[in-house]
Coordinates of C-alpha atoms in Angstrom, one line a residue:
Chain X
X202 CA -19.2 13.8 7.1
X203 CA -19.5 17.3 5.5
X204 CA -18.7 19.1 9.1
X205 CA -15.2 17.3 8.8
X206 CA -14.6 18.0 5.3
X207 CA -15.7 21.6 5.5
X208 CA -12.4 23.3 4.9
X209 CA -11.9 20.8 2.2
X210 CA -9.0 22.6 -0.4
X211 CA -10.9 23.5 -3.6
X212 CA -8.0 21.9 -5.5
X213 CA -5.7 19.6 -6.0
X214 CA -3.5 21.8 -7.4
X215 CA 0.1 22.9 -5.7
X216 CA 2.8 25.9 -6.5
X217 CA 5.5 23.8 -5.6
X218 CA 6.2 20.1 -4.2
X219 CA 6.1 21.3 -0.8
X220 CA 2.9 23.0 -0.9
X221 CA 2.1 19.6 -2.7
X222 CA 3.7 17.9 0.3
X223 CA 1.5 20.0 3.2
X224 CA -1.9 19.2 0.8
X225 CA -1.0 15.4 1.4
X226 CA -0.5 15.8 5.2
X227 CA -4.2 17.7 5.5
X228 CA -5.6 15.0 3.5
X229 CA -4.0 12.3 5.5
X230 CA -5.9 14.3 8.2
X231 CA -9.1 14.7 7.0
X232 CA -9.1 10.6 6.8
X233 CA -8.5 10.6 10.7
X234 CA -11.1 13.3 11.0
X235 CA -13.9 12.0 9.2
X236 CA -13.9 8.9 11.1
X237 CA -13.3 10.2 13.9
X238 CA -15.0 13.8 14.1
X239 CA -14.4 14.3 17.8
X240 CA -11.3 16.7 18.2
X241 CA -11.2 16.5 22.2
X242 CA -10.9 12.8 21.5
X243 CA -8.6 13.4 18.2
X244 CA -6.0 15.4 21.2
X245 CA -6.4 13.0 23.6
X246 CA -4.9 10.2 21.1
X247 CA -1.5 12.4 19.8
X248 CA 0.7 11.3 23.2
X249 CA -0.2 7.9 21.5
X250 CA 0.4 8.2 18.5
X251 CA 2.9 10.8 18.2
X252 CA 5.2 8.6 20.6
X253 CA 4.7 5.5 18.9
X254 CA 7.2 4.3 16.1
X255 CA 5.0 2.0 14.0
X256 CA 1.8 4.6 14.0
X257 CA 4.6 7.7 12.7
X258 CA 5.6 5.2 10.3
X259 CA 2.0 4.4 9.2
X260 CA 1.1 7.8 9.4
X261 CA 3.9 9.2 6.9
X262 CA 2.9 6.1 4.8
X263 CA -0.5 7.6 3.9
X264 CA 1.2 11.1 3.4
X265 CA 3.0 9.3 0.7
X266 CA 0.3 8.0 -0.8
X267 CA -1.5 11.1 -1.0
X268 CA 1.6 12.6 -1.8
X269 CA 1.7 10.3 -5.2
X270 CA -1.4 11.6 -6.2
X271 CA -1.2 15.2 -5.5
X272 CA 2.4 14.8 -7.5
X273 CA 0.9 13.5 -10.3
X274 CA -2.0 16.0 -9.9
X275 CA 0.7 18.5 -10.6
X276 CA 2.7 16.9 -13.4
X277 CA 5.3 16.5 -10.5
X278 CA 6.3 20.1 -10.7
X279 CA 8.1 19.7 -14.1
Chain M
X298 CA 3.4 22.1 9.8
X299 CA 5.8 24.6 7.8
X300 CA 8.5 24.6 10.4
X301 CA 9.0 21.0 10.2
X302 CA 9.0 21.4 6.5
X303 CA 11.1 24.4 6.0
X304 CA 13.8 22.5 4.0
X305 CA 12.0 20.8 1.8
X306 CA 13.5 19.9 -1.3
X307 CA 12.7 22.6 -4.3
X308 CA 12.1 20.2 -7.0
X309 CA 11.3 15.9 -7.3
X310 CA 14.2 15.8 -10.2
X311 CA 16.8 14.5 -9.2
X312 CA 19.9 13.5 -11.7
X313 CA 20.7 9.8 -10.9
X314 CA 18.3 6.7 -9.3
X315 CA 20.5 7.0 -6.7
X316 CA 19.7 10.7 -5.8
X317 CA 16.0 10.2 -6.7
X318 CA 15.9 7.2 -3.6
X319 CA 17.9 9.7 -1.1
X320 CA 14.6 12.0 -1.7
X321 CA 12.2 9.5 -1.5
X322 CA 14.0 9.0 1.8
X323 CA 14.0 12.4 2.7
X324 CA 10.1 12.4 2.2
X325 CA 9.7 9.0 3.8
X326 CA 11.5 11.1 7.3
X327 CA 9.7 14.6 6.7
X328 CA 6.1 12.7 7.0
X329 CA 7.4 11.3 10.0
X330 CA 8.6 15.0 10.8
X331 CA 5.5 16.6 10.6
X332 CA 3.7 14.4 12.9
X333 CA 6.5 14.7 15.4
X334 CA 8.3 17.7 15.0
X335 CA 9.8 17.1 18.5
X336 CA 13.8 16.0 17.4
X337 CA 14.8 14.8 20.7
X338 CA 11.3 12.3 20.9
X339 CA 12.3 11.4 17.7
X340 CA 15.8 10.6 18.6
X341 CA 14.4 8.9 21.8
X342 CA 12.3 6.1 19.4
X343 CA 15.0 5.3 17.2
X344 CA 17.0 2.6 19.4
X345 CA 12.7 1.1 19.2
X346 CA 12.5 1.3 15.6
X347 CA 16.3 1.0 14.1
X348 CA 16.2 -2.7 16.0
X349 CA 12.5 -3.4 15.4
X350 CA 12.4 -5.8 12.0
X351 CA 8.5 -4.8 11.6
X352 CA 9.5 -1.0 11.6
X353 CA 12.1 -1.5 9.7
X354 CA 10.2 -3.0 6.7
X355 CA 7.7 -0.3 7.3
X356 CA 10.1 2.2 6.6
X357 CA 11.3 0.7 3.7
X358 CA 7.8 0.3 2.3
X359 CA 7.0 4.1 2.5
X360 CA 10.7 4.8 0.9
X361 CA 9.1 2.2 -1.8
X362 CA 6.1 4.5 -2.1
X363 CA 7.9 8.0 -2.4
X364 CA 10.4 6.0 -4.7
X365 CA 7.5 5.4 -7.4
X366 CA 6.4 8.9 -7.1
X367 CA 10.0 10.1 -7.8
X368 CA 10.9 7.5 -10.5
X369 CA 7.8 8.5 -12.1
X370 CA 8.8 12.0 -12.0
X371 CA 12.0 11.5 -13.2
X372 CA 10.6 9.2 -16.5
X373 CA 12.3 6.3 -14.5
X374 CA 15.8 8.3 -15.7
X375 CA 15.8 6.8 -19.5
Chain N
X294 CA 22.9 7.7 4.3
X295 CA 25.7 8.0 1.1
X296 CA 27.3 5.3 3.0
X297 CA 24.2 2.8 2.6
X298 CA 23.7 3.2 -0.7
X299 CA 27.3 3.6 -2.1
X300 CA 26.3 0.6 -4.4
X301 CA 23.4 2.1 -5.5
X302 CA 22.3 0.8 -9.7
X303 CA 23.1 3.6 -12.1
X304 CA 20.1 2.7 -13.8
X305 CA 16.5 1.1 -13.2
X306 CA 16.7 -0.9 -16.7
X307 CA 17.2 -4.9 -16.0
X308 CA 17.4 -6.8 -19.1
X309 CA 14.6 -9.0 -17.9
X310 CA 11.5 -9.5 -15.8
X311 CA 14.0 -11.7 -13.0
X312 CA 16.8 -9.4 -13.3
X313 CA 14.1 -6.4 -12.8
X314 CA 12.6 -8.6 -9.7
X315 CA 16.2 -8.8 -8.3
X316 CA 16.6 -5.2 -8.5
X317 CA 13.5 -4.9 -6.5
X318 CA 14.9 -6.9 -3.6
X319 CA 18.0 -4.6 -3.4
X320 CA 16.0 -1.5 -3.0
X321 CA 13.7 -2.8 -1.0
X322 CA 16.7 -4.1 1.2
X323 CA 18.5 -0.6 0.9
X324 CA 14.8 0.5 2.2
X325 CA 16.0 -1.1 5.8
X326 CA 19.9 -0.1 5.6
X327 CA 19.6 3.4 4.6
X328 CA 17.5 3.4 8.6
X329 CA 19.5 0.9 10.2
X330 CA 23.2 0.8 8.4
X331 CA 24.7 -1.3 10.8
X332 CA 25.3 -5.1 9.4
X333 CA 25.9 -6.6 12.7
X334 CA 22.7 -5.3 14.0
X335 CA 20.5 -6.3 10.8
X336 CA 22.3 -9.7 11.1
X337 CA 21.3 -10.4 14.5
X338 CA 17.7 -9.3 13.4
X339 CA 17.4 -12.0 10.4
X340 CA 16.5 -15.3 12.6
X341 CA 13.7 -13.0 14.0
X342 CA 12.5 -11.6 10.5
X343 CA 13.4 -14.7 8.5
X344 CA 11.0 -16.7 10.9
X345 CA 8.2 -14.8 11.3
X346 CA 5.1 -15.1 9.1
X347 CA 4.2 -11.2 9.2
X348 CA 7.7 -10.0 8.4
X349 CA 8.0 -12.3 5.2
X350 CA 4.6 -11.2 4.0
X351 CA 5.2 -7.4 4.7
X352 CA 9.1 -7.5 3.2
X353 CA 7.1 -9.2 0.1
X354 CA 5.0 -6.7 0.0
X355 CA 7.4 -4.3 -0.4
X356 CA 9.3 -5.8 -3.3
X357 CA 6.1 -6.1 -5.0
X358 CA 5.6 -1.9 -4.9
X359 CA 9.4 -1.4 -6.0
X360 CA 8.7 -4.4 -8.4
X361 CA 5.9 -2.1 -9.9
X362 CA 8.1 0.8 -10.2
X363 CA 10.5 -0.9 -12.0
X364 CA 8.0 -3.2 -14.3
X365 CA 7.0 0.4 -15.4
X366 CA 10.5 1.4 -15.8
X367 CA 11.1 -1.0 -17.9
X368 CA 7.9 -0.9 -19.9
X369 CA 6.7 -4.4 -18.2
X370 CA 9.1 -6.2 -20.7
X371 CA 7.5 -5.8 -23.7
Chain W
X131 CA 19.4 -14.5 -4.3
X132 CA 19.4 -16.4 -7.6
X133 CA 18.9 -19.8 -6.5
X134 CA 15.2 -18.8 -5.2
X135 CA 14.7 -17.1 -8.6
X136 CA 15.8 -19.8 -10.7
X137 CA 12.5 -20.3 -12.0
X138 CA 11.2 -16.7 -12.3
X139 CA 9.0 -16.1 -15.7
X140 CA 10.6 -15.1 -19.0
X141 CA 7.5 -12.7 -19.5
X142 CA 4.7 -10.8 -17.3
X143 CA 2.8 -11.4 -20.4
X144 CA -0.5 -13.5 -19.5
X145 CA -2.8 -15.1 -21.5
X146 CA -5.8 -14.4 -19.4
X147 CA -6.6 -12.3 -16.5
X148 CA -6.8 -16.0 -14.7
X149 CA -3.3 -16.3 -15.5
X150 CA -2.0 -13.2 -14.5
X151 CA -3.6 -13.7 -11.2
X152 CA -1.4 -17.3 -10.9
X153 CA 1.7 -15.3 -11.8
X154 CA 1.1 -12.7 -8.9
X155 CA 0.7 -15.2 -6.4
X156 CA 3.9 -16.6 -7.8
X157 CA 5.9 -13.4 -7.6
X158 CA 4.3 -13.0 -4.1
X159 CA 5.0 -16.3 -3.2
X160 CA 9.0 -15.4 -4.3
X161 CA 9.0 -12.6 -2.5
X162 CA 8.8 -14.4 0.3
X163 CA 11.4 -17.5 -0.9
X164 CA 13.9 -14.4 -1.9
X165 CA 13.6 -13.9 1.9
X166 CA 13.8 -16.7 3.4
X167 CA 15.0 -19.7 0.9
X168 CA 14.6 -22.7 3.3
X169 CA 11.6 -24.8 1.9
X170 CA 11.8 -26.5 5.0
X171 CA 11.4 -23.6 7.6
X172 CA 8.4 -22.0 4.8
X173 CA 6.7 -25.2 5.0
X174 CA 6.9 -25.2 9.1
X175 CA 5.3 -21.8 9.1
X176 CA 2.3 -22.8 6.9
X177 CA 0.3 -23.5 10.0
X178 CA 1.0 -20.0 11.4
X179 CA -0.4 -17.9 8.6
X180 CA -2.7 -20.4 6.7
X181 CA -4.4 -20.0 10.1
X182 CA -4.4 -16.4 10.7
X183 CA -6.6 -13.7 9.6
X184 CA -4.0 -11.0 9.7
X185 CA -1.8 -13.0 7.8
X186 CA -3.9 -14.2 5.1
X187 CA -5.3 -11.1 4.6
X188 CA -1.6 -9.6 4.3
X189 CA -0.7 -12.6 1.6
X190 CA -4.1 -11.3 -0.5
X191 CA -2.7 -7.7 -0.3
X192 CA 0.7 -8.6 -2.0
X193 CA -0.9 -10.3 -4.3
X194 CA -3.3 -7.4 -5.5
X195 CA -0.4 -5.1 -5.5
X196 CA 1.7 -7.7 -8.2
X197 CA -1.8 -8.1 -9.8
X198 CA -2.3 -4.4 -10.5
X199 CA 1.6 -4.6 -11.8
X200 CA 1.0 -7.5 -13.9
X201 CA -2.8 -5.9 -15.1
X202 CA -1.1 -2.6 -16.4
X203 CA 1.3 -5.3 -18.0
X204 CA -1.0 -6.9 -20.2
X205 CA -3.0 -3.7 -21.1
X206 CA -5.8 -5.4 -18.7
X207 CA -6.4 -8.3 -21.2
X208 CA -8.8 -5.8 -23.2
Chain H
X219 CA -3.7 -23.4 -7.2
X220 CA -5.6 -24.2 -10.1
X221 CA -8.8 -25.5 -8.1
X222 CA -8.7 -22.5 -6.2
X223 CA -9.1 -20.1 -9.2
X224 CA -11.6 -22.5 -11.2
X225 CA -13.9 -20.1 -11.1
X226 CA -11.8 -16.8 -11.8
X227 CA -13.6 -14.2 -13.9
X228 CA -13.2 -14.2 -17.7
X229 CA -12.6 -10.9 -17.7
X230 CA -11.6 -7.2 -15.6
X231 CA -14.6 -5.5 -18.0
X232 CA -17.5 -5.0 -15.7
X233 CA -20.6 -2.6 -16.5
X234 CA -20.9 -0.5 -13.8
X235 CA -18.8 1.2 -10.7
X236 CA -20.7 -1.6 -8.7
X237 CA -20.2 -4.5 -10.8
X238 CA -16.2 -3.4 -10.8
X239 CA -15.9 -3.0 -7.1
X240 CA -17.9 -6.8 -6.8
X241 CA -15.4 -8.1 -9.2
X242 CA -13.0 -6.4 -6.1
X243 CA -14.1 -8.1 -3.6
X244 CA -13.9 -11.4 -5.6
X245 CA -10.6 -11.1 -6.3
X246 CA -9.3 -10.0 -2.7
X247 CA -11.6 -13.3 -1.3
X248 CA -9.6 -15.6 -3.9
X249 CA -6.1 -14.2 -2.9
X250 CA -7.0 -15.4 0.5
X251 CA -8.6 -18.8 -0.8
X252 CA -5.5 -19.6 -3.2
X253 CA -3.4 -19.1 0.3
X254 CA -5.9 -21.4 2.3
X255 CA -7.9 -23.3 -0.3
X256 CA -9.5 -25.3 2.8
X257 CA -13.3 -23.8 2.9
X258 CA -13.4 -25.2 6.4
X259 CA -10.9 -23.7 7.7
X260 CA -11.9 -20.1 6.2
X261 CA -15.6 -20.4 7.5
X262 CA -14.3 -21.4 11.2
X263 CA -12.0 -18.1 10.9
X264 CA -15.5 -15.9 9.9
X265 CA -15.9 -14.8 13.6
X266 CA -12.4 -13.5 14.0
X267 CA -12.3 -11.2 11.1
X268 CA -15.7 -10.3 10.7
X269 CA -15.3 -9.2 14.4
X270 CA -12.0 -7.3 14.6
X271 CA -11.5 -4.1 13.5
X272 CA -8.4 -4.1 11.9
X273 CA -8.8 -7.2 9.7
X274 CA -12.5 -5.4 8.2
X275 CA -9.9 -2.3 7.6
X276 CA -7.3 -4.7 6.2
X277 CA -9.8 -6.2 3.7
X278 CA -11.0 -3.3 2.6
X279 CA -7.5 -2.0 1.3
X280 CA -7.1 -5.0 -0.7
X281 CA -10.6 -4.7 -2.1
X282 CA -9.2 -0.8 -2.9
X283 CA -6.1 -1.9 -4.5
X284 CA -8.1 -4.3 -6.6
X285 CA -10.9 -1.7 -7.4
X286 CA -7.9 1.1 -8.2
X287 CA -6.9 -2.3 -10.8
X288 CA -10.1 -2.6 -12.3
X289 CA -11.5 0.7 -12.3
X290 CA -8.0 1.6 -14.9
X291 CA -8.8 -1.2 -17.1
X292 CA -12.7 -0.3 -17.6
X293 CA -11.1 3.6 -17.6
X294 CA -13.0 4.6 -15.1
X295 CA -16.2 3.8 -16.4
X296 CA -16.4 7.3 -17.7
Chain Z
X185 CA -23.2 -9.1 -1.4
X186 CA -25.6 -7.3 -4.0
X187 CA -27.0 -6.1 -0.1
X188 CA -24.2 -4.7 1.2
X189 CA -23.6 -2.5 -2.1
X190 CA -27.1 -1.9 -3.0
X191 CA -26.5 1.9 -2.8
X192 CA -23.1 1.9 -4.3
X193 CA -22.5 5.1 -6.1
X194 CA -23.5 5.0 -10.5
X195 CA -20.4 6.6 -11.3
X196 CA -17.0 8.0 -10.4
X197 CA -17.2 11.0 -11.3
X198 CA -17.3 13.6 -8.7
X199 CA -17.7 17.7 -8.8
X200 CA -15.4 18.7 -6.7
X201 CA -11.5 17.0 -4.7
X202 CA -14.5 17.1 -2.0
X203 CA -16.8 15.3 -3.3
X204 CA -14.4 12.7 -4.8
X205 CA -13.0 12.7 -1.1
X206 CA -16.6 12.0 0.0
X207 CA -16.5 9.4 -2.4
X208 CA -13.7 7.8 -1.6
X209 CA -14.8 7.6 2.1
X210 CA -17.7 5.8 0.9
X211 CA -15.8 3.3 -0.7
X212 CA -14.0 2.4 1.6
X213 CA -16.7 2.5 4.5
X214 CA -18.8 -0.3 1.3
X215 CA -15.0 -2.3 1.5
X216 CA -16.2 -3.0 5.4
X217 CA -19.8 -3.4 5.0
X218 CA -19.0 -5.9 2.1
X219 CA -17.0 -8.2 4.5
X220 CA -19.1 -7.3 8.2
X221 CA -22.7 -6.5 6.2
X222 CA -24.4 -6.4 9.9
X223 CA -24.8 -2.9 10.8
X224 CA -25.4 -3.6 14.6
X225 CA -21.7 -5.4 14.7
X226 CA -20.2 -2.3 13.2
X227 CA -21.8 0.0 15.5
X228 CA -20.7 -2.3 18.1
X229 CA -16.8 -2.2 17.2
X230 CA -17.0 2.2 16.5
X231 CA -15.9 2.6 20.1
X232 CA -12.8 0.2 19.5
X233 CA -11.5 1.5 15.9
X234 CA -12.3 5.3 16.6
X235 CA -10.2 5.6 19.6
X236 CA -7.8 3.6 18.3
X237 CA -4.9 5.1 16.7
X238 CA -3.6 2.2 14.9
X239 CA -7.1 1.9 13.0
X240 CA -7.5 5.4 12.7
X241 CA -4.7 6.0 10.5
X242 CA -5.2 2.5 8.7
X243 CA -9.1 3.8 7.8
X244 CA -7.1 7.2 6.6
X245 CA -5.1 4.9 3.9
X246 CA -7.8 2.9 2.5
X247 CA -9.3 6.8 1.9
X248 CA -6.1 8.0 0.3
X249 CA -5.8 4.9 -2.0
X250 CA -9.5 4.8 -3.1
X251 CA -9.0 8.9 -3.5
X252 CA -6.1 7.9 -6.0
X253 CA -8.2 6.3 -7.8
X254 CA -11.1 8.9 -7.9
X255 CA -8.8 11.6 -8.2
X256 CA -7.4 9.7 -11.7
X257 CA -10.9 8.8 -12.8
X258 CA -11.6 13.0 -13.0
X259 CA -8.1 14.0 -14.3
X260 CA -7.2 15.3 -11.0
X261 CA -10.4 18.0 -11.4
X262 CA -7.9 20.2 -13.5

């Protein structure tokens, strides 16, 4: 697991929400990564996924969740 | 990642309910956005997804999730 | 999207816990309209959602997150 | 929408964490009635998901997302 | 309902991290048994979910809902 | 059950967003084990879930709602 979390941010803290925003998307990432580590198999997947309406939906689902914790991480930027 | 979100929203205030769900919707579509940055695929799925019931509740459960990120931002606008 | 949620509440506040759960329907039912405004369409899509097992569970489920928001909201009642 | 509500809970207040778990599946279970309000077509799908992993598993989820939402409301019975 | 829940914890205190996330698990396994109180019926559908990917994932986000319940109410243990 | 989480972690408290993130994959990878405990089954479905994209992203969200939780129980490591 520590080979896919290697470039693992140091914080959870943004400058604004969409620095925020691109934190939740790497997380969202790392999730994909550390289960599956392989990157040749990672780019074989994307015409999949990246085509397919209910795994984009999924996918942004989990940046949101990410997204609500980074946010209040921040104190949502007030 | 930042071309997809080069207008993202400066701030999660927003003045009404109302404006604070139009963001969370925004959100919901820019985590789509930045796993697809291609606009005409993306155009190209939506006769799947706009007529799709499962997809469309799916959407409308990640709007859900960036809405309670928003409304909590926004101290539920008492 | 201004056209799907022209009667968006002015407010999350609901007087009680069923008035706040009835709130939680509409948004979760803007949720869908705000992606797919056209009635017509969504009409000819209810005997298909309305029927199925997964649908009802996963449209529950989001009610239940915007019902959280607005429990919050509305400091659960107390 | 109001006749499936008609007997939604005056409070989320619960005496005991049992309780509060009976009022989730409630709310659950009115998230689905909200959505589809004949008994008779609920009652025809009962073999469907009382039958199906996927579903059952789904109905559980709603009911821990309600639970957490009914928890916060009663300070976790502490 | 009340059958299914006779033997619902007391309590959402728990000792430990472990005992929390056990008290989890319960509570996911009894939002599944209040849907389909038949023990039968659940056994005979072991096989299926304990064999298929995307019911173990599903299970385990309800246990993580659940554990993100009770880990609040025994504040994180800390 | 007590098998399955015999190494379960003493606390939630985690050093680093890395370590929590390790943390919360670990959860969630215990959320599996709980329900499948036999490790020659899981080994058995890997091919299936980590070329599938579907269960890829759905192991990413039980990560990002388990790291919700961790992230909360260390104040967001501010």
């Amino acid at each position: 697991m520590s080979e896919a979390l290697k470039d693992f941010p140091e914080s959870l803290q943004a400058d604004t929400p969409k620095d925020g925003f691109a934190l939740a998307v790497k997380l969202s990432r790392l999730g994909v990564k550390v289960t599956q580590p392989d990157m040749e198999v990672l780019k074989s997947l994307r015409p999949e996924y990246a085509n397919n309406t209910r795994d984009l939906i999924a996918s942004s689902q989990v940046i949101s969740i990410h997204y609500q914790t980074i946010a209040a991480a921040n104190n949502y930027w007030k």
